[in-house]
Every structure is written in structure tokens, then in C-alpha cells.
């Protein structure tokens, strides 16, 4: 048995808490209903009601990042957009997006090669499919064989945060992926694999990637390497970042991006297929104390 604070501390270590646990933890709200929309200037008086932490460790500086994260989860009065605006934004993107996904026989897949030991892309990029034989003495089945996806590079996942109207906001993107249940899901600001941009032209890179590549270390609020689900992926790990952007970072963003408070993101996690797995896992890395 571990406390929530202990688990969050463990998440700050590389590859220690698995993907499923991190995803579930992101569903936990840190604001009881009676604390919603409280005056964030009274935060330190009311935050003790949340329990589960040593009161002496509660941030007392309202300018600290942790305090602003807590306020973003609780006080929605400074939100740039209300719920109706967010739903309208998301619905409009879904209506405008046309994505036809059709399952085809493997023999018709272009640019992928099959060798004795793997299936891989002809350019040696992205990932390969490998086969493994497993022996385990502490499982209900002690040995088996299976395919695994073998990533060839690490991934990069990042949320940008910015103080807007006195409230910390997170920059969320509506991301189209062919395997999504409903075409589009809300994702972190940047979500990509590293070899997808190292050889690309600047205009072909994911939005805001160049900002990450040049961000000063003092703007990084959290940085860990976190593993993906080990039953399907072979030692896949992502660099997970929470970045606080400069004050002069523009509020104007591409139409598939939106600024949301932490409380608003948490609200959408309650519903199916709104926040993707990368977004949920990254949120779990945010420490409040």
C-alpha cells in the first residue's frame, strides 16, 4: 500500500511506474466539489482540506509552480475558454476532418520489408516488429512466444504551460491518429518520435518542436523518461516534459490547439476517448508538493 504522494514521487524516477498505473492516476481529481471555483488567493487556507499530504509541505508561495498547478486544477474562473467553447472547438475539428482508414492484407503494405527475424521499414526508421520467447517463473503461464513492436528511437511528449488571466493553462492539441476510436483525441502540445524530425525540413516538423529544442533548462518543470506498455512494446521509452513558456509566448495558436486549465483537462478525462493515453500519462507526472 502506497500513498498518492509516494506514487507521485516514484513517477519522478525514470521508468519506475508503468503506463497503466500512470494513466489511471491521471483520472484522480485533486479538487473536491466543494473546492471548485474557490478564490485561488485563498488557496493555502483551503488546500489543507485535500488531505493526504503533510501540511508543512504544502506550497506557501502562490507564485510557485506547484501552487499554480493546484490553482489551475481548482479555480476555473480565470479559464480562457468555457466548456461550451471547448466542445464546439473539438466538434468542429471532428466535422472538418476526413480520415478514411481501411484494413488491408499485409502483402499490400508498401515500403516495409520482411526478414528472417523482423518486419521493418525500408529506410530503417520508425519501428520494427520482432518475435520473442518468454520464460517466467511467477506467471500463470510460464512460457510463451509473441510479437512485439520494437521502437528504433525514443519518443518526445511535452505539455506547454502558460499563466493566462492569473491561471496556469496547458496547451492541448487535437491530434489525428489512424488508430483512434473517433479520429481525433486531445493530446499533449508535442507528441512525436525523435527520428521523425531529425532529418525533416523545419516546415515539416511538428508544431512547437523547435521551441522545445531550444528551451532553457530553467523553463522545464518536469523531465523524466517513462516506459510504454511492456506487453506490446519492446523497451519503448518517451522523454516526458512539462515546460513553462515565456510570458511573451503568443496566445494565438494553430486552430487544432487550445489553452485549457488543468481542471478542464481533468473534466474531459472523465469521458471516453477525449484525452489520449500520452496526455493522461504525462499529466500524472505533475507533482503538487
C-alpha atoms as a PDB file:
ATOM      1  CA  UNK A   1       0.000   0.000   0.000  1.00  0.00           C
ATOM      2  CA  UNK A   2       1.338   3.413  -1.026  1.00  0.00           C
ATOM      3  CA  UNK A   3       0.028   6.913  -0.529  1.00  0.00           C
ATOM      4  CA  UNK A   4      -0.735   9.034  -3.568  1.00  0.00           C
ATOM      5  CA  UNK A   5       2.155  11.321  -2.638  1.00  0.00           C
ATOM      6  CA  UNK A   6       4.537   8.352  -2.581  1.00  0.00           C
ATOM      7  CA  UNK A   7       3.396   7.180  -6.016  1.00  0.00           C
ATOM      8  CA  UNK A   8       3.835  10.667  -7.481  1.00  0.00           C
ATOM      9  CA  UNK A   9       7.333  10.787  -6.042  1.00  0.00           C
ATOM     10  CA  UNK A  10       8.105   7.437  -7.674  1.00  0.00           C
ATOM     11  CA  UNK A  11       6.856   8.751 -11.032  1.00  0.00           C
ATOM     12  CA  UNK A  12       9.588  11.378 -10.880  1.00  0.00           C
ATOM     13  CA  UNK A  13      12.066   8.499 -11.333  1.00  0.00           C
ATOM     14  CA  UNK A  14      12.752   7.153 -14.813  1.00  0.00           C
ATOM     15  CA  UNK A  15      10.863   4.020 -15.899  1.00  0.00           C
ATOM     16  CA  UNK A  16       9.614   3.033 -12.448  1.00  0.00           C
ATOM     17  CA  UNK A  17       5.799   3.333 -12.581  1.00  0.00           C
ATOM     18  CA  UNK A  18       4.222   1.608 -15.564  1.00  0.00           C
ATOM     19  CA  UNK A  19       1.984   3.158 -18.201  1.00  0.00           C
ATOM     20  CA  UNK A  20      -1.263   1.640 -16.943  1.00  0.00           C
ATOM     21  CA  UNK A  21      -0.740   2.988 -13.429  1.00  0.00           C
ATOM     22  CA  UNK A  22       0.165   6.450 -14.715  1.00  0.00           C
ATOM     23  CA  UNK A  23      -2.932   6.532 -16.922  1.00  0.00           C
ATOM     24  CA  UNK A  24      -5.229   5.585 -14.030  1.00  0.00           C
ATOM     25  CA  UNK A  25      -3.624   8.148 -11.712  1.00  0.00           C
ATOM     26  CA  UNK A  26      -4.422  10.913 -14.193  1.00  0.00           C
ATOM     27  CA  UNK A  27      -8.132  10.269 -13.593  1.00  0.00           C
ATOM     28  CA  UNK A  28      -7.887  11.385  -9.974  1.00  0.00           C
ATOM     29  CA  UNK A  29      -9.188  14.879  -9.335  1.00  0.00           C
ATOM     30  CA  UNK A  30      -7.313  16.944  -6.768  1.00  0.00           C
ATOM     31  CA  UNK A  31     -10.265  19.210  -6.065  1.00  0.00           C
ATOM     32  CA  UNK A  32     -13.321  18.083  -4.126  1.00  0.00           C
ATOM     33  CA  UNK A  33     -16.614  19.536  -5.439  1.00  0.00           C
ATOM     34  CA  UNK A  34     -16.829  21.965  -2.537  1.00  0.00           C
ATOM     35  CA  UNK A  35     -13.431  23.401  -3.515  1.00  0.00           C
ATOM     36  CA  UNK A  36     -14.303  24.076  -7.148  1.00  0.00           C
ATOM     37  CA  UNK A  37     -14.018  27.704  -8.212  1.00  0.00           C
ATOM     38  CA  UNK A  38     -12.569  28.885  -4.921  1.00  0.00           C
ATOM     39  CA  UNK A  39     -10.602  32.102  -4.880  1.00  0.00           C
ATOM     40  CA  UNK A  40      -7.054  30.986  -5.680  1.00  0.00           C
ATOM     41  CA  UNK A  41      -5.698  33.757  -3.455  1.00  0.00           C
ATOM     42  CA  UNK A  42      -7.160  31.761  -0.555  1.00  0.00           C
ATOM     43  CA  UNK A  43      -5.594  28.591  -1.859  1.00  0.00           C
ATOM     44  CA  UNK A  44      -3.252  27.838   1.016  1.00  0.00           C
ATOM     45  CA  UNK A  45      -6.076  28.180   3.530  1.00  0.00           C
ATOM     46  CA  UNK A  46      -8.310  25.717   1.697  1.00  0.00           C
ATOM     47  CA  UNK A  47      -5.844  23.273   0.189  1.00  0.00           C
ATOM     48  CA  UNK A  48      -5.390  21.550   3.549  1.00  0.00           C
ATOM     49  CA  UNK A  49      -8.865  20.089   3.050  1.00  0.00           C
ATOM     50  CA  UNK A  50      -7.411  17.926   0.304  1.00  0.00           C
ATOM     51  CA  UNK A  51      -5.575  15.827   2.876  1.00  0.00           C
ATOM     52  CA  UNK A  52      -3.066  13.077   2.035  1.00  0.00           C
ATOM     53  CA  UNK A  53      -0.072  15.413   2.379  1.00  0.00           C
ATOM     54  CA  UNK A  54       1.910  16.855   5.219  1.00  0.00           C
ATOM     55  CA  UNK A  55       0.541  20.380   5.684  1.00  0.00           C
ATOM     56  CA  UNK A  56       4.074  21.618   6.291  1.00  0.00           C
ATOM     57  CA  UNK A  57       4.933  20.614   2.706  1.00  0.00           C
ATOM     58  CA  UNK A  58       2.055  22.478   1.082  1.00  0.00           C
ATOM     59  CA  UNK A  59       3.420  25.270  -1.141  1.00  0.00           C
ATOM     60  CA  UNK A  60       3.123  28.583   0.656  1.00  0.00           C
ATOM     61  CA  UNK A  61       4.362  30.722  -2.208  1.00  0.00           C
ATOM     62  CA  UNK A  62       1.438  31.406  -4.540  1.00  0.00           C
ATOM     63  CA  UNK A  63       3.955  32.148  -7.291  1.00  0.00           C
ATOM     64  CA  UNK A  64       5.468  28.649  -7.088  1.00  0.00           C
ATOM     65  CA  UNK A  65       4.732  26.345  -9.997  1.00  0.00           C
ATOM     66  CA  UNK A  66       3.157  23.735  -7.717  1.00  0.00           C
ATOM     67  CA  UNK A  67       0.751  26.277  -6.247  1.00  0.00           C
ATOM     68  CA  UNK A  68      -0.241  27.494  -9.701  1.00  0.00           C
ATOM     69  CA  UNK A  69      -0.832  23.887 -10.793  1.00  0.00           C
ATOM     70  CA  UNK A  70      -3.153  23.349  -7.812  1.00  0.00           C
ATOM     71  CA  UNK A  71      -4.971  26.593  -8.570  1.00  0.00           C
ATOM     72  CA  UNK A  72      -5.328  25.526 -12.212  1.00  0.00           C
ATOM     73  CA  UNK A  73      -6.997  22.308 -11.055  1.00  0.00           C
ATOM     74  CA  UNK A  74      -9.390  24.101  -8.697  1.00  0.00           C
ATOM     75  CA  UNK A  75     -10.107  27.673  -9.773  1.00  0.00           C
ATOM     76  CA  UNK A  76     -11.695  27.787 -13.248  1.00  0.00           C
ATOM     77  CA  UNK A  77     -12.760  31.425 -13.123  1.00  0.00           C
ATOM     78  CA  UNK A  78      -9.636  32.516 -14.999  1.00  0.00           C
ATOM     79  CA  UNK A  79     -10.085  29.942 -17.779  1.00  0.00           C
ATOM     80  CA  UNK A  80      -9.598  31.329 -21.271  1.00  0.00           C
ATOM     81  CA  UNK A  81     -12.461  29.177 -22.625  1.00  0.00           C
ATOM     82  CA  UNK A  82     -15.642  27.830 -21.065  1.00  0.00           C
ATOM     83  CA  UNK A  83     -16.903  24.259 -21.530  1.00  0.00           C
ATOM     84  CA  UNK A  84     -19.214  25.128 -24.418  1.00  0.00           C
ATOM     85  CA  UNK A  85     -16.384  26.803 -26.336  1.00  0.00           C
ATOM     86  CA  UNK A  86     -14.121  23.786 -25.824  1.00  0.00           C
ATOM     87  CA  UNK A  87     -16.749  21.308 -27.004  1.00  0.00           C
ATOM     88  CA  UNK A  88     -17.544  23.494 -30.027  1.00  0.00           C
ATOM     89  CA  UNK A  89     -13.842  23.704 -30.923  1.00  0.00           C
ATOM     90  CA  UNK A  90     -13.425  19.923 -30.657  1.00  0.00           C
ATOM     91  CA  UNK A  91     -16.639  19.107 -32.527  1.00  0.00           C
ATOM     92  CA  UNK A  92     -15.799  21.474 -35.385  1.00  0.00           C
ATOM     93  CA  UNK A  93     -12.411  19.829 -35.860  1.00  0.00           C
ATOM     94  CA  UNK A  94     -14.030  16.395 -35.961  1.00  0.00           C
ATOM     95  CA  UNK A  95     -16.557  17.536 -38.547  1.00  0.00           C
ATOM     96  CA  UNK A  96     -13.864  19.065 -40.754  1.00  0.00           C
ATOM     97  CA  UNK A  97     -11.512  16.084 -40.529  1.00  0.00           C
ATOM     98  CA  UNK A  98     -11.825  13.386 -43.173  1.00  0.00           C
ATOM     99  CA  UNK A  99      -9.810  10.261 -42.473  1.00  0.00           C
ATOM    100  CA  UNK A 100     -10.531   7.001 -44.241  1.00  0.00           C
ATOM    101  CA  UNK A 101      -8.884   4.011 -42.554  1.00  0.00           C
ATOM    102  CA  UNK A 102      -9.177   0.609 -44.211  1.00  0.00           C
ATOM    103  CA  UNK A 103      -7.640  -2.656 -43.101  1.00  0.00           C
ATOM    104  CA  UNK A 104      -5.628  -4.247 -45.911  1.00  0.00           C
ATOM    105  CA  UNK A 105      -3.675  -7.520 -46.281  1.00  0.00           C
ATOM    106  CA  UNK A 106      -0.101  -7.301 -45.050  1.00  0.00           C
ATOM    107  CA  UNK A 107       1.208  -8.171 -48.515  1.00  0.00           C
ATOM    108  CA  UNK A 108      -0.173  -4.864 -49.799  1.00  0.00           C
ATOM    109  CA  UNK A 109       1.696  -2.716 -47.251  1.00  0.00           C
ATOM    110  CA  UNK A 110       4.280  -0.652 -49.132  1.00  0.00           C
ATOM    111  CA  UNK A 111       7.831   0.237 -48.061  1.00  0.00           C
ATOM    112  CA  UNK A 112       8.015  -2.461 -45.367  1.00  0.00           C
ATOM    113  CA  UNK A 113      10.310  -5.481 -45.631  1.00  0.00           C
ATOM    114  CA  UNK A 114      10.208  -8.924 -44.034  1.00  0.00           C
ATOM    115  CA  UNK A 115      13.420 -10.689 -42.994  1.00  0.00           C
ATOM    116  CA  UNK A 116      14.035 -13.867 -41.032  1.00  0.00           C
ATOM    117  CA  UNK A 117      13.912 -12.015 -37.705  1.00  0.00           C
ATOM    118  CA  UNK A 118      11.790  -8.906 -38.180  1.00  0.00           C
ATOM    119  CA  UNK A 119       9.490  -6.704 -40.235  1.00  0.00           C
ATOM    120  CA  UNK A 120      10.981  -3.240 -40.723  1.00  0.00           C
ATOM    121  CA  UNK A 121      10.706  -0.081 -42.818  1.00  0.00           C
ATOM    122  CA  UNK A 122      12.967   0.074 -45.862  1.00  0.00           C
ATOM    123  CA  UNK A 123      14.593   3.282 -44.554  1.00  0.00           C
ATOM    124  CA  UNK A 124      15.336   1.713 -41.173  1.00  0.00           C
ATOM    125  CA  UNK A 125      13.114   4.266 -39.389  1.00  0.00           C
ATOM    126  CA  UNK A 126      10.121   4.298 -37.056  1.00  0.00           C
ATOM    127  CA  UNK A 127       9.897   0.777 -35.585  1.00  0.00           C
ATOM    128  CA  UNK A 128      10.215  -2.910 -36.372  1.00  0.00           C
ATOM    129  CA  UNK A 129       8.166  -5.981 -35.473  1.00  0.00           C
ATOM    130  CA  UNK A 130      10.177  -8.640 -33.660  1.00  0.00           C
ATOM    131  CA  UNK A 131       9.385 -12.024 -32.115  1.00  0.00           C
ATOM    132  CA  UNK A 132      10.372 -13.037 -28.591  1.00  0.00           C
ATOM    133  CA  UNK A 133      10.323 -16.192 -26.471  1.00  0.00           C
ATOM    134  CA  UNK A 134       9.492 -15.589 -22.805  1.00  0.00           C
ATOM    135  CA  UNK A 135      10.086 -17.724 -19.717  1.00  0.00           C
ATOM    136  CA  UNK A 136       8.670 -16.555 -16.391  1.00  0.00           C
ATOM    137  CA  UNK A 137       8.510 -18.479 -13.146  1.00  0.00           C
ATOM    138  CA  UNK A 138       5.988 -16.211 -11.431  1.00  0.00           C
ATOM    139  CA  UNK A 139       3.210 -16.085 -14.044  1.00  0.00           C
ATOM    140  CA  UNK A 140       0.128 -18.250 -14.560  1.00  0.00           C
ATOM    141  CA  UNK A 141       1.683 -19.183 -17.922  1.00  0.00           C
ATOM    142  CA  UNK A 142       5.391 -19.834 -17.505  1.00  0.00           C
ATOM    143  CA  UNK A 143       6.477 -19.601 -21.150  1.00  0.00           C
ATOM    144  CA  UNK A 144       5.176 -18.264 -24.439  1.00  0.00           C
ATOM    145  CA  UNK A 145       6.159 -16.590 -27.707  1.00  0.00           C
ATOM    146  CA  UNK A 146       4.742 -13.371 -29.115  1.00  0.00           C
ATOM    147  CA  UNK A 147       5.438 -10.435 -31.460  1.00  0.00           C
ATOM    148  CA  UNK A 148       6.450  -7.038 -30.050  1.00  0.00           C
ATOM    149  CA  UNK A 149       6.766  -3.579 -31.556  1.00  0.00           C
ATOM    150  CA  UNK A 150      10.405  -2.513 -31.302  1.00  0.00           C
ATOM    151  CA  UNK A 151      10.770   1.315 -31.441  1.00  0.00           C
ATOM    152  CA  UNK A 152      14.012   2.438 -33.035  1.00  0.00           C
ATOM    153  CA  UNK A 153      14.203   5.789 -31.229  1.00  0.00           C
ATOM    154  CA  UNK A 154      12.788   7.394 -28.105  1.00  0.00           C
ATOM    155  CA  UNK A 155       9.606   9.440 -28.171  1.00  0.00           C
ATOM    156  CA  UNK A 156       9.079  13.042 -27.107  1.00  0.00           C
ATOM    157  CA  UNK A 157       5.961  14.147 -25.222  1.00  0.00           C
ATOM    158  CA  UNK A 158       5.528  17.653 -23.797  1.00  0.00           C
ATOM    159  CA  UNK A 159       2.897  19.970 -22.366  1.00  0.00           C
ATOM    160  CA  UNK A 160       3.466  23.723 -22.608  1.00  0.00           C
ATOM    161  CA  UNK A 161       2.061  25.735 -19.706  1.00  0.00           C
ATOM    162  CA  UNK A 162       1.452  29.472 -19.523  1.00  0.00           C
ATOM    163  CA  UNK A 163      -0.049  31.863 -16.998  1.00  0.00           C
ATOM    164  CA  UNK A 164      -3.208  33.367 -18.576  1.00  0.00           C
ATOM    165  CA  UNK A 165      -5.628  35.621 -16.699  1.00  0.00           C
ATOM    166  CA  UNK A 166      -3.822  34.693 -13.491  1.00  0.00           C
ATOM    167  CA  UNK A 167      -4.415  30.960 -14.067  1.00  0.00           C
ATOM    168  CA  UNK A 168      -1.982  28.345 -15.340  1.00  0.00           C
ATOM    169  CA  UNK A 169      -3.105  26.893 -18.686  1.00  0.00           C
ATOM    170  CA  UNK A 170      -1.904  23.856 -20.647  1.00  0.00           C
ATOM    171  CA  UNK A 171      -1.582  23.936 -24.431  1.00  0.00           C
ATOM    172  CA  UNK A 172      -3.534  20.962 -25.793  1.00  0.00           C
ATOM    173  CA  UNK A 173      -3.620  19.779 -29.400  1.00  0.00           C
ATOM    174  CA  UNK A 174      -6.354  17.878 -31.206  1.00  0.00           C
ATOM    175  CA  UNK A 175      -4.343  15.069 -32.761  1.00  0.00           C
ATOM    176  CA  UNK A 176      -5.430  12.826 -35.620  1.00  0.00           C
ATOM    177  CA  UNK A 177      -4.164   9.242 -35.495  1.00  0.00           C
ATOM    178  CA  UNK A 178      -5.381   6.346 -37.667  1.00  0.00           C
ATOM    179  CA  UNK A 179      -5.941   4.029 -34.699  1.00  0.00           C
ATOM    180  CA  UNK A 180      -8.146   6.420 -32.713  1.00  0.00           C
ATOM    181  CA  UNK A 181     -11.689   5.285 -31.946  1.00  0.00           C
ATOM    182  CA  UNK A 182     -13.120   8.602 -33.115  1.00  0.00           C
ATOM    183  CA  UNK A 183     -10.419  10.065 -35.403  1.00  0.00           C
ATOM    184  CA  UNK A 184      -9.301  12.913 -33.089  1.00  0.00           C
ATOM    185  CA  UNK A 185      -8.253  12.944 -29.443  1.00  0.00           C
ATOM    186  CA  UNK A 186      -6.797  15.672 -27.232  1.00  0.00           C
ATOM    187  CA  UNK A 187      -3.042  15.213 -26.902  1.00  0.00           C
ATOM    188  CA  UNK A 188      -0.023  16.969 -25.358  1.00  0.00           C
ATOM    189  CA  UNK A 189       1.389  20.051 -27.075  1.00  0.00           C
ATOM    190  CA  UNK A 190       4.077  17.971 -28.769  1.00  0.00           C
ATOM    191  CA  UNK A 191       3.934  14.221 -29.324  1.00  0.00           C
ATOM    192  CA  UNK A 192       6.349  12.604 -31.752  1.00  0.00           C
ATOM    193  CA  UNK A 193       9.205  10.158 -32.171  1.00  0.00           C
ATOM    194  CA  UNK A 194      12.623  11.751 -32.358  1.00  0.00           C
ATOM    195  CA  UNK A 195      13.670  10.390 -35.737  1.00  0.00           C
ATOM    196  CA  UNK A 196      10.551  11.934 -37.265  1.00  0.00           C
ATOM    197  CA  UNK A 197      12.143  15.381 -37.133  1.00  0.00           C
ATOM    198  CA  UNK A 198      15.921  14.968 -37.081  1.00  0.00           C
ATOM    199  CA  UNK A 199      16.071  14.730 -40.872  1.00  0.00           C
ATOM    200  CA  UNK A 200      12.940  16.717 -41.706  1.00  0.00           C
ATOM    201  CA  UNK A 201      12.838  20.252 -43.021  1.00  0.00           C
ATOM    202  CA  UNK A 202      11.804  22.813 -40.360  1.00  0.00           C
ATOM    203  CA  UNK A 203       8.411  23.368 -42.001  1.00  0.00           C
ATOM    204  CA  UNK A 204       7.714  19.622 -41.860  1.00  0.00           C
ATOM    205  CA  UNK A 205       8.388  19.277 -38.158  1.00  0.00           C
ATOM    206  CA  UNK A 206       5.612  19.033 -35.546  1.00  0.00           C
ATOM    207  CA  UNK A 207       4.296  22.394 -34.338  1.00  0.00           C
ATOM    208  CA  UNK A 208       6.254  23.928 -31.446  1.00  0.00           C
ATOM    209  CA  UNK A 209       9.004  21.307 -31.658  1.00  0.00           C
ATOM    210  CA  UNK A 210      11.716  23.888 -32.328  1.00  0.00           C
ATOM    211  CA  UNK A 211      10.725  25.706 -29.131  1.00  0.00           C
ATOM    212  CA  UNK A 212      11.421  22.527 -27.145  1.00  0.00           C
ATOM    213  CA  UNK A 213      14.783  22.007 -28.824  1.00  0.00           C
ATOM    214  CA  UNK A 214      15.884  25.490 -27.704  1.00  0.00           C
ATOM    215  CA  UNK A 215      14.092  25.779 -24.341  1.00  0.00           C
ATOM    216  CA  UNK A 216      16.327  26.878 -21.424  1.00  0.00           C
ATOM    217  CA  UNK A 217      16.665  24.284 -18.632  1.00  0.00           C
ATOM    218  CA  UNK A 218      15.108  26.662 -16.084  1.00  0.00           C
ATOM    219  CA  UNK A 219      11.812  26.543 -18.025  1.00  0.00           C
ATOM    220  CA  UNK A 220      11.500  22.764 -17.690  1.00  0.00           C
ATOM    221  CA  UNK A 221       9.280  21.993 -14.696  1.00  0.00           C
ATOM    222  CA  UNK A 222       9.414  18.207 -15.075  1.00  0.00           C
ATOM    223  CA  UNK A 223      11.580  15.876 -17.146  1.00  0.00           C
ATOM    224  CA  UNK A 224      11.560  12.083 -16.950  1.00  0.00           C
ATOM    225  CA  UNK A 225      11.908   9.048 -19.177  1.00  0.00           C
ATOM    226  CA  UNK A 226       8.778   6.904 -18.971  1.00  0.00           C
ATOM    227  CA  UNK A 227       8.210   3.472 -20.466  1.00  0.00           C
ATOM    228  CA  UNK A 228       5.292   2.365 -22.606  1.00  0.00           C
ATOM    229  CA  UNK A 229       3.234  -0.789 -22.107  1.00  0.00           C
ATOM    230  CA  UNK A 230       5.714  -3.673 -21.950  1.00  0.00           C
ATOM    231  CA  UNK A 231       3.288  -6.318 -23.147  1.00  0.00           C
ATOM    232  CA  UNK A 232       3.192  -4.804 -26.638  1.00  0.00           C
ATOM    233  CA  UNK A 233       6.319  -2.624 -26.927  1.00  0.00           C
ATOM    234  CA  UNK A 234       9.939  -3.707 -26.523  1.00  0.00           C
ATOM    235  CA  UNK A 235      11.665  -1.286 -24.162  1.00  0.00           C
ATOM    236  CA  UNK A 236       9.960   1.800 -25.568  1.00  0.00           C
ATOM    237  CA  UNK A 237      10.582   4.966 -23.588  1.00  0.00           C
ATOM    238  CA  UNK A 238       9.486   8.577 -24.024  1.00  0.00           C
ATOM    239  CA  UNK A 239      11.057  11.807 -22.811  1.00  0.00           C
ATOM    240  CA  UNK A 240       8.207  13.423 -20.855  1.00  0.00           C
ATOM    241  CA  UNK A 241       8.386  17.191 -20.320  1.00  0.00           C
ATOM    242  CA  UNK A 242       6.322  19.865 -18.602  1.00  0.00           C
ATOM    243  CA  UNK A 243       7.519  23.261 -19.853  1.00  0.00           C
ATOM    244  CA  UNK A 244       6.524  26.720 -18.660  1.00  0.00           C
ATOM    245  CA  UNK A 245       6.788  29.044 -21.645  1.00  0.00           C
ATOM    246  CA  UNK A 246       7.839  32.692 -21.563  1.00  0.00           C
ATOM    247  CA  UNK A 247       5.327  35.451 -20.906  1.00  0.00           C
ATOM    248  CA  UNK A 248       5.704  36.653 -24.493  1.00  0.00           C
ATOM    249  CA  UNK A 249       4.705  33.241 -25.899  1.00  0.00           C
ATOM    250  CA  UNK A 250       1.715  34.012 -28.108  1.00  0.00           C
ATOM    251  CA  UNK A 251      -1.815  33.130 -27.046  1.00  0.00           C
ATOM    252  CA  UNK A 252      -2.624  32.781 -30.738  1.00  0.00           C
ATOM    253  CA  UNK A 253      -2.072  29.142 -31.710  1.00  0.00           C
ATOM    254  CA  UNK A 254      -2.985  26.955 -34.722  1.00  0.00           C
ATOM    255  CA  UNK A 255      -6.665  26.043 -34.921  1.00  0.00           C
ATOM    256  CA  UNK A 256      -6.056  22.489 -33.717  1.00  0.00           C
ATOM    257  CA  UNK A 257      -4.571  23.786 -30.438  1.00  0.00           C
ATOM    258  CA  UNK A 258      -6.319  25.247 -27.398  1.00  0.00           C
ATOM    259  CA  UNK A 259      -5.350  26.565 -23.961  1.00  0.00           C
ATOM    260  CA  UNK A 260      -7.067  24.661 -21.114  1.00  0.00           C
ATOM    261  CA  UNK A 261      -6.743  24.727 -17.347  1.00  0.00           C
ATOM    262  CA  UNK A 262      -5.748  21.537 -15.564  1.00  0.00           C
ATOM    263  CA  UNK A 263      -9.244  21.293 -14.112  1.00  0.00           C
ATOM    264  CA  UNK A 264     -10.763  21.423 -17.596  1.00  0.00           C
ATOM    265  CA  UNK A 265      -8.454  18.666 -18.853  1.00  0.00           C
ATOM    266  CA  UNK A 266      -9.305  16.535 -15.817  1.00  0.00           C
ATOM    267  CA  UNK A 267     -13.001  17.036 -16.566  1.00  0.00           C
ATOM    268  CA  UNK A 268     -12.601  15.621 -20.086  1.00  0.00           C
ATOM    269  CA  UNK A 269     -10.678  12.608 -18.755  1.00  0.00           C
ATOM    270  CA  UNK A 270     -13.972  11.517 -17.162  1.00  0.00           C
ATOM    271  CA  UNK A 271     -15.385  10.809 -20.625  1.00  0.00           C
ATOM    272  CA  UNK A 272     -14.357   8.152 -23.133  1.00  0.00           C
ATOM    273  CA  UNK A 273     -11.818   8.883 -25.865  1.00  0.00           C
ATOM    274  CA  UNK A 274     -11.244  12.599 -25.285  1.00  0.00           C
ATOM    275  CA  UNK A 275      -7.725  12.703 -23.763  1.00  0.00           C
ATOM    276  CA  UNK A 276      -5.250  10.278 -25.336  1.00  0.00           C
ATOM    277  CA  UNK A 277      -3.012   7.898 -23.415  1.00  0.00           C
ATOM    278  CA  UNK A 278       0.090  10.073 -23.842  1.00  0.00           C
ATOM    279  CA  UNK A 279      -1.737  13.088 -22.441  1.00  0.00           C
ATOM    280  CA  UNK A 280      -3.062  11.154 -19.456  1.00  0.00           C
ATOM    281  CA  UNK A 281       0.293   9.610 -18.617  1.00  0.00           C
ATOM    282  CA  UNK A 282       2.067  12.962 -18.865  1.00  0.00           C
ATOM    283  CA  UNK A 283      -0.440  14.620 -16.532  1.00  0.00           C
ATOM    284  CA  UNK A 284       0.323  12.010 -13.885  1.00  0.00           C
ATOM    285  CA  UNK A 285       3.927  13.237 -13.735  1.00  0.00           C
ATOM    286  CA  UNK A 286       2.865  16.636 -12.362  1.00  0.00           C
ATOM    287  CA  UNK A 287       3.680  16.929  -8.666  1.00  0.00           C
ATOM    288  CA  UNK A 288       1.610  19.172  -6.433  1.00  0.00           C
ATOM    289  CA  UNK A 289       4.007  19.141  -3.474  1.00  0.00           C
END
